[in-house]
Amino acid sequence: MFRKFISILASLFIIFSSAFSTVNAESARGKVIFINMSRTSLENMMNIKEIGNRVEKEGYVGLMNIKGDQGNDDARSLATMGATGRSTIAQFDKKVAVDFVQPNVAEAKEYEASTGKKAKKIVNMEANRSSNENIEKGEFESTLGMVGQILSENGYKTSVIGNADYVDFDGQLVKNRNIAFAAMDNYGRVDDGNIDDINIKDNSMPFGISTDYKKLKAETKELYKNTDAIYVDLGDTYRLDEYKMNLNENTYAKMKARTYSRINSYLKEVFSMVGENDTVYIVSAFPSNLDYSNKKRLSPVMKFSKGVSGKGVLTSATTRRDGIIANMDIGVDILNHFGLSNEMMIGRTISNVEKENNIKFLQKEYSKINSAALIRAGVVNTFVGVVSASWVIGLIAVLLAKRIAPKYKDKLFTILKELIKFGIIMPLSFMVAPIFNFSGQVSMSLAVIGVTFLIYFIAKAMFKDDDLKQMGFIALVTIVLIAVDAVFGTYLMKNNIMSYDAMVGARYYGIGNEYEGVTIGSAVFAFAVLLYYKKIPKWVAAASFGVILITSAYPSMGANVGGAISECAAYLLFVLLMYNVKVDWKKIVGIGLAVVAVVGVFAFMDLSSGSPSHLGLFVQQIMLNGPGEIVLTFTRKIQMNVKLAQTSVWVNILIVGIVIIAALIFKPNKHFRVIAGKYPMVFRGFVAAMVGCIITLLVNDSGIVAASTASIYILIPVMIITINMILNEDKKEKIDANR
């Protein structure tokens, strides 16, 4: 009997211990308070005393990419924070941005009839419409409300308080409750909150509307007690930005000061309320109208965790860049706070990077990103325009060479030759310029120009009148610098005017599509020239291609799957041609299998890394969604290439290149055949690079860009070799005439 009593007592002890440990584990996770101050810049956030004073001592700060799907705005950014990826919404009526309501009995019945789900405190009456919008029209087919869904399934409650309602030009109230997108579940429901009765009439504030901060403080405390993730919209910042055009400098400053003073009081209350294990996010879901128009399209994010000491900047595996995160990382990080995750969500958890001068660091980074964005179009368009124009003029001169007066011919072709040569220098100049760490528009532009001329004169001084050696040297330095940069974290690539843009968010790290083409073309051409002059044995070239391929495609380096495919094919083909191997159908199939094997190896390494890049995420999506993900991805790539063909300046290089190749195959005197005979190894490089161009055009979502940059290393050498052959023929004719 005694043994049975002890056994029962022990069992009860284990059960209660387990129960209490579960409760303690859950309470140890703390709560999350997400505060949205939309349309507020980093500098303006720092002007709020509670934020400025706190950031000086603790907390982590970052800049957030705000991209949505099918457009960019506050609603899409907030929806993306709660969804599996970049999201769009069904904005069917200007007067009702999104129909979130606290339903009455009739609305609850209507909601339940349309969704088949029981209504909660807050619901989106058009939840199905927005979900279908993503499935039918969305580029990424994201699932809305995944954060709220996962929290709900695991027993956690979400709540929303506040709105950004405003009055339009017709004097009609526009309901803006987009904050609920970040907190809702898959069916548009939020457990608790207040989005209807939280504002008061105040003629000293924008649109005569102000958040009722007394009520906001009181209800935030109640929601803190009853729910686990509280989403707050301080709508006054949104209204202030929308109302700005109605104010002068003086009245705007007064309204701004009044708004920030009230927000400061609220934030003091929040920080005095939070517990030891709680996390507070202060976020601007979208930049101000002025910032957005000036291409300042990153928004500030601040993260304060009571249990975490220190200060610095935020980063994530999405961006792999200190101080930069994506909006789709926010929801993943909130789930991670509760020990939860979801494989469908493509965002990544946010990490802290210790940095004492975090604000100055972010301001410097943002200045560089913004300056690059402002000058990128002008600089790149000028580069492409000069290259294309020089090629066209060069081709016309080559085709009309016999008709040009002898006294002008030498000088004309010499000037043309040097002008054309700048096209092969520019990709290297764009790579070198970030070393100077300039952040202004003028200084960044001057750095590119200065470096371009410096490289030109160095190559000219080293190899004097040997154009092929000059171009080979420039191509070799380019590919070596790209490979070294990839090994050390692609700093030069991230800060490169010709490369990707953190504000666009198509890519944040690794080797971008522009330099994917450069990597193909410069490597093949550089080693073809070295082999032509017998400067290296063939095995060194083959081994070097292997190293370059690894640095380009390895997940923690170049992380470019399109590059892995096209480079592998181009490099293998050149190695076969280099060793005089006859390329038949068996060899072509072998190259194809090798490409598949290489991609498979890199995909395995990527998935095993625990922090997958683009390739690993693609494989994960296939595993989750089935083979249809492959069709979806390649459809997106084709659509992007069609769009680029219609809008991108890079297509000019591709068109001009095709015309030049077609012209030189047949004229003058079937010049391609002559080049193949005189420069056999270089010509084999041209063939391999052309194959790389074709493949990258097919497998990359910006294939036109990559193919264009790769073609630079085919067409510029061809043009210069052709011009030199014409000049040499003229010299020979003069010598023969003088005998």
XYZ file of C-alpha atoms in Angstrom, residues 39-506:
468
model
C 6.032 57.290 -42.851
C 8.709 58.056 -40.227
C 12.401 58.259 -41.135
C 15.273 57.083 -38.941
C 16.261 60.686 -38.200
C 12.714 61.565 -37.154
C 12.432 58.498 -34.940
C 15.639 59.543 -33.203
C 14.059 62.971 -32.539
C 11.519 61.303 -30.247
C 13.176 61.548 -26.821
C 12.198 58.121 -25.539
C 13.612 56.482 -28.656
C 16.714 58.674 -28.954
C 17.711 58.243 -25.307
C 17.075 54.511 -25.359
C 18.993 53.884 -28.606
C 22.037 55.634 -27.133
C 22.187 52.962 -24.418
C 20.621 49.802 -25.867
C 18.674 48.193 -28.658
C 19.330 47.205 -32.240
C 18.433 49.286 -35.265
C 18.128 48.467 -38.954
C 16.799 49.608 -42.297
C 14.033 47.515 -43.848
C 13.235 46.745 -47.458
C 9.524 47.558 -47.893
C 8.763 45.692 -51.142
C 5.384 44.096 -51.681
C 3.937 42.176 -54.612
C 2.291 43.970 -57.566
C 3.266 47.319 -56.086
C 4.612 48.992 -52.970
C 2.627 50.721 -50.228
C 1.926 50.593 -46.499
C -0.694 47.859 -46.831
C 1.459 45.516 -48.896
C 4.432 45.997 -46.591
C 2.359 45.163 -43.509
C 0.718 42.221 -45.287
C 4.168 40.895 -46.217
C 5.227 41.018 -42.549
C 2.474 38.563 -41.673
C 2.560 36.416 -44.825
C 4.789 33.697 -46.267
C 6.477 36.172 -48.624
C 5.939 39.381 -50.563
C 2.213 39.971 -50.790
C -0.442 41.937 -52.589
C -3.951 42.868 -51.470
C -7.357 43.373 -53.058
C -7.853 47.131 -52.887
C -11.299 47.214 -54.432
C -12.574 50.543 -53.096
C -10.637 53.735 -52.382
C -12.974 54.546 -49.498
C -12.218 51.220 -47.842
C -8.534 50.395 -48.234
C -9.117 47.030 -46.588
C -12.371 46.077 -44.912
C -11.210 45.189 -41.387
C -14.047 45.600 -38.895
C -15.067 44.772 -35.372
C -18.122 42.860 -36.597
C -21.648 43.314 -35.327
C -24.000 40.331 -35.372
C -24.958 40.775 -39.036
C -21.346 41.259 -40.149
C -20.238 38.219 -38.154
C -22.838 36.073 -39.921
C -21.835 37.475 -43.313
C -18.178 36.767 -42.550
C -18.903 33.202 -41.417
C -20.977 32.558 -44.536
C -18.151 33.653 -46.856
C -15.204 32.027 -45.032
C -16.785 29.097 -43.224
C -14.946 30.204 -40.071
C -16.198 31.651 -36.801
C -15.643 35.403 -36.496
C -13.291 36.814 -33.859
C -12.999 40.303 -32.325
C -11.600 41.735 -35.590
C -12.146 40.283 -39.074
C -11.366 41.160 -42.670
C -14.681 41.063 -44.506
C -12.778 40.719 -47.790
C -10.294 38.067 -46.602
C -11.088 35.701 -49.480
C -10.651 38.448 -52.044
C -7.127 39.317 -50.856
C -6.126 35.655 -50.588
C -7.368 34.974 -54.116
C -5.566 38.086 -55.368
C -2.252 36.547 -54.271
C -3.026 33.153 -55.764
C -4.372 34.402 -59.102
C -2.364 37.582 -59.731
C 0.510 37.543 -57.264
C 3.996 36.916 -58.567
C 4.945 34.972 -55.423
C 1.556 33.361 -54.622
C 2.038 34.172 -50.932
C -0.292 32.990 -48.192
C -1.605 35.871 -46.099
C -1.854 35.780 -42.309
C 0.640 32.999 -41.674
C 2.097 34.602 -38.531
C -1.317 34.951 -36.885
C -2.255 31.444 -37.994
C 0.823 29.784 -36.483
C 0.453 31.747 -33.251
C -3.228 30.768 -33.015
C -2.525 27.095 -33.699
C -0.017 27.098 -30.843
C -2.296 28.742 -28.305
C -1.040 32.317 -28.562
C -3.382 35.274 -29.013
C -2.867 38.327 -31.201
C -4.406 41.759 -30.844
C -4.498 45.004 -32.816
C -5.068 48.520 -31.564
C -5.113 51.774 -33.511
C -5.770 52.836 -37.082
C -4.574 55.327 -39.680
C -7.989 56.600 -40.787
C -7.944 59.923 -42.638
C -10.209 62.221 -44.656
C -9.956 62.399 -48.458
C -10.371 65.457 -50.721
C -14.134 64.911 -50.817
C -14.354 65.138 -47.046
C -15.093 61.424 -46.725
C -13.485 59.259 -44.048
C -11.120 56.645 -45.471
C -10.723 53.671 -43.153
C -7.129 52.481 -42.933
C -6.731 49.441 -40.678
C -3.862 47.838 -42.596
C -2.020 47.079 -39.349
C -4.334 44.065 -38.956
C -2.701 42.423 -41.981
C 0.426 41.807 -39.913
C -1.493 40.180 -37.038
C -4.370 38.281 -38.704
C -4.601 34.547 -39.355
C -5.148 32.891 -42.747
C -8.831 33.813 -42.588
C -8.368 37.491 -41.736
C -9.144 37.172 -38.021
C -7.523 38.829 -35.000
C -8.326 37.631 -31.473
C -8.697 40.970 -29.736
C -8.211 44.711 -30.060
C -9.755 48.031 -30.983
C -9.572 49.489 -34.490
C -12.862 51.421 -34.491
C -13.124 53.551 -31.361
C -9.554 54.733 -30.800
C -9.470 58.228 -32.377
C -10.753 61.586 -31.204
C -11.585 64.823 -32.987
C -8.684 67.284 -32.701
C -8.470 70.292 -35.025
C -4.825 70.855 -34.096
C -3.898 67.569 -35.794
C -3.928 66.403 -39.458
C -7.437 65.968 -40.893
C -8.807 67.029 -37.487
C -8.162 63.481 -36.246
C -5.853 62.282 -33.483
C -5.209 58.986 -31.794
C -6.780 58.997 -28.328
C -3.559 58.373 -26.408
C -5.276 58.132 -23.029
C -7.443 55.306 -24.324
C -4.513 53.827 -26.263
C -2.414 53.568 -23.092
C -5.214 52.023 -21.053
C -6.224 49.498 -23.704
C -2.617 48.566 -24.500
C -2.243 47.569 -20.837
C -5.381 45.422 -21.030
C -4.296 43.769 -24.269
C -0.859 43.159 -22.767
C -2.510 41.182 -19.968
C -4.842 39.193 -22.222
C -2.867 38.584 -25.440
C 0.649 37.594 -26.440
C 1.427 39.627 -29.580
C 0.099 43.203 -29.583
C 0.178 45.207 -32.829
C -0.163 48.971 -32.400
C -0.719 51.509 -35.179
C 0.247 55.067 -34.227
C -1.779 56.453 -37.108
C -0.860 60.085 -36.431
C 2.474 59.708 -38.270
C 0.684 58.373 -41.355
C -1.894 61.165 -41.225
C 0.833 63.793 -40.763
C 2.582 62.674 -43.937
C -0.644 62.535 -45.957
C -1.634 66.007 -44.715
C 1.775 67.628 -45.261
C 0.859 69.281 -48.581
C -1.832 71.285 -46.764
C 0.693 72.836 -44.385
C 3.457 75.396 -44.538
C 6.861 74.903 -42.954
C 5.824 76.466 -39.651
C 2.496 74.658 -39.196
C 4.037 71.349 -40.265
C 6.794 71.723 -37.652
C 4.199 72.439 -34.948
C 2.036 69.434 -35.857
C 5.101 67.234 -36.053
C 6.319 68.346 -32.607
C 2.846 67.804 -31.137
C 2.602 64.340 -32.695
C 6.053 63.264 -31.505
C 5.404 64.576 -27.987
C 2.271 62.421 -27.681
C 4.046 59.395 -29.132
C 6.899 59.945 -26.675
C 4.459 59.834 -23.766
C 2.915 56.613 -25.077
C 6.303 54.932 -25.597
C 7.333 55.765 -22.025
C 4.225 53.925 -20.848
C 5.010 50.919 -23.047
C 8.612 50.588 -21.905
C 7.601 50.893 -18.252
C 5.046 48.123 -18.783
C 7.062 45.449 -20.599
C 8.546 42.513 -18.733
C 12.039 41.067 -18.665
C 11.573 38.675 -21.603
C 9.406 40.885 -23.791
C 10.404 42.293 -27.174
C 9.317 45.652 -28.560
C 9.545 46.386 -32.290
C 9.237 50.000 -33.421
C 8.786 50.006 -37.185
C 7.914 52.377 -39.988
C 6.066 50.110 -42.409
C 6.654 52.522 -45.298
C 8.712 55.678 -45.965
C 7.237 59.155 -46.252
C 5.937 60.324 -49.632
C 8.906 62.678 -49.999
C 11.487 60.020 -49.132
C 9.904 57.523 -51.498
C 9.951 60.001 -54.390
C 13.627 60.748 -53.628
C 14.474 57.033 -53.790
C 14.946 56.727 -50.030
C 13.011 53.489 -49.909
C 14.215 51.748 -46.785
C 12.324 52.155 -43.512
C 13.708 52.097 -39.959
C 13.217 49.148 -37.616
C 14.161 49.112 -33.939
C 14.183 46.058 -31.723
C 14.373 46.241 -27.933
C 14.479 43.009 -25.938
C 14.458 43.418 -22.174
C 16.538 40.274 -21.687
C 19.186 41.314 -24.217
C 21.833 43.887 -23.350
C 24.034 45.743 -25.802
C 23.444 47.906 -28.846
C 24.075 47.602 -32.553
C 22.405 46.948 -35.870
C 20.034 44.321 -37.231
C 20.697 41.868 -40.027
C 19.248 38.611 -41.349
C 20.143 35.710 -43.608
C 17.782 37.242 -46.178
C 20.125 40.171 -46.755
C 23.470 39.067 -45.244
C 24.215 42.749 -44.855
C 24.758 44.528 -41.561
C 21.996 47.028 -40.885
C 19.626 45.778 -43.603
C 16.654 43.438 -43.219
C 13.501 42.719 -45.261
C 9.889 43.261 -44.198
C 9.254 39.534 -44.624
C 11.827 38.878 -41.849
C 9.656 40.614 -39.239
C 6.973 37.922 -39.032
C 9.533 35.117 -38.964
C 11.352 36.858 -36.115
C 8.138 37.308 -34.133
C 7.379 33.600 -34.483
C 10.946 32.817 -33.446
C 10.390 34.841 -30.263
C 7.757 32.250 -29.300
C 9.936 29.327 -30.400
C 7.876 28.796 -33.555
C 8.599 28.644 -37.288
C 6.975 27.793 -40.596
C 8.725 26.270 -43.613
C 6.550 28.149 -46.095
C 7.803 31.521 -44.877
C 10.803 32.642 -46.904
C 11.896 35.397 -44.519
C 14.632 34.712 -41.973
C 15.094 35.431 -38.286
C 16.697 38.742 -37.390
C 20.145 38.761 -35.790
C 21.889 41.382 -33.689
C 25.291 42.744 -34.699
C 27.127 44.643 -31.983
C 28.050 48.146 -33.144
C 28.591 51.100 -30.824
C 28.074 53.802 -33.465
C 25.017 52.084 -34.948
C 23.100 55.197 -36.043
C 26.083 56.813 -37.783
C 26.828 53.496 -39.468
C 23.255 53.203 -40.781
C 23.197 56.801 -41.970
C 26.436 56.261 -43.908
C 25.147 53.003 -45.431
C 21.830 54.576 -46.362
C 23.592 57.539 -47.949
C 25.631 55.168 -50.142
C 22.585 53.108 -51.106
C 20.520 56.206 -51.860
C 23.286 57.942 -53.840
C 23.884 54.811 -55.903
C 20.152 54.552 -56.625
C 19.957 58.188 -57.728
C 22.902 57.990 -60.137
C 22.579 54.347 -61.202
C 20.267 54.910 -64.158
C 22.258 57.858 -65.491
C 25.666 56.217 -65.106
C 24.637 52.792 -66.424
C 22.638 54.285 -69.307
C 25.635 56.429 -70.250
C 27.903 53.379 -70.108
C 25.557 51.270 -72.239
C 24.969 54.167 -74.633
C 28.695 54.824 -75.123
C 29.440 51.120 -75.599
C 26.573 50.614 -78.060
C 27.365 53.801 -79.998
C 31.077 52.976 -80.227
C 30.227 49.502 -81.523
C 27.848 50.865 -84.147
C 30.336 53.512 -85.298
C 33.095 50.906 -85.290
C 31.039 48.466 -87.355
C 30.131 51.163 -89.892
C 33.798 52.160 -90.136
C 34.863 48.534 -90.615
C 32.272 47.900 -93.320
C 33.165 51.148 -95.102
C 36.920 50.875 -94.511
C 37.728 50.766 -98.236
C 35.889 54.052 -98.788
C 37.625 56.017 -96.027
C 40.392 58.309 -97.282
C 43.842 56.872 -96.387
C 44.968 60.092 -94.691
C 42.086 59.844 -92.166
C 41.880 56.086 -91.795
C 44.740 55.473 -89.328
C 43.721 58.271 -86.997
C 40.002 57.420 -87.161
C 40.498 53.730 -86.428
C 43.039 54.413 -83.666
C 40.624 56.766 -81.864
C 37.728 54.335 -82.370
C 39.792 51.470 -81.040
C 40.672 53.294 -77.815
C 37.079 54.458 -77.346
C 35.732 50.925 -77.782
C 38.282 49.660 -75.253
C 36.634 51.674 -72.456
C 33.670 49.281 -72.615
C 35.800 46.438 -71.282
C 37.260 48.646 -68.539
C 33.974 49.908 -67.072
C 32.827 46.709 -65.259
C 36.189 46.689 -63.467
C 35.910 50.412 -62.674
C 32.505 49.898 -61.077
C 34.027 47.117 -58.936
C 37.048 49.143 -57.803
C 35.262 52.449 -57.044
C 33.556 51.245 -53.779
C 37.013 50.764 -52.218
C 37.052 54.532 -51.640
C 33.814 54.243 -49.586
C 32.335 57.466 -50.955
C 28.679 58.133 -50.138
C 27.824 61.247 -52.182
C 26.463 61.251 -55.721
C 29.237 63.443 -57.146
C 32.072 61.676 -55.333
C 30.809 58.226 -56.386
C 30.516 59.328 -60.026
C 33.979 60.925 -60.017
C 35.441 57.791 -58.430
C 34.157 55.654 -61.317
C 35.484 58.094 -63.933
C 38.858 58.448 -62.201
C 39.317 54.693 -61.774
C 38.364 54.118 -65.424
C 41.111 56.390 -66.733
C 43.603 55.027 -64.194
C 43.007 51.439 -65.376
C 43.225 52.555 -69.003
C 46.623 54.223 -68.527
C 48.002 51.355 -66.408
C 47.075 48.794 -69.085
C 48.435 51.092 -71.797
C 51.728 51.589 -69.941
C 52.199 47.889 -69.182
C 51.512 46.530 -72.660
C 52.010 49.603 -74.870
C 50.703 48.814 -78.355
C 49.487 45.245 -77.745
C 45.707 45.692 -77.561
C 45.015 42.002 -76.983
C 47.305 41.906 -73.956
C 45.751 45.102 -72.601
C 42.243 43.661 -72.833
C 43.366 40.295 -71.478
C 45.014 42.005 -68.509
C 41.867 44.033 -67.741
C 39.671 40.918 -68.009
C 42.043 38.943 -65.754
C 42.071 41.636 -63.050
C 38.265 41.809 -63.296
C 37.678 38.100 -62.742
C 40.298 37.872 -59.987
C 38.697 40.811 -58.158
C 35.207 39.298 -58.517
C 36.423 35.959 -57.118
C 38.320 37.541 -54.210
C 35.365 39.797 -53.394
C 33.049 36.760 -53.351
C 35.325 34.981 -50.873
C 35.359 37.984 -48.522
C 31.610 38.693 -48.472
C 31.010 40.630 -51.745
C 31.509 44.088 -50.202
C 32.438 45.569 -53.592
C 29.461 43.918 -55.269
C 27.009 45.208 -52.639
C 28.241 48.790 -53.062
C 28.612 48.696 -56.837
C 26.645 51.136 -59.005
C 26.280 48.517 -61.756
C 25.203 45.803 -59.326
C 22.032 45.098 -57.324
C 20.147 47.487 -55.053
C 19.031 46.727 -51.474
C 15.972 48.943 -52.021
C 14.832 46.929 -55.038
C 15.434 43.733 -53.096
C 15.762 41.362 -56.048
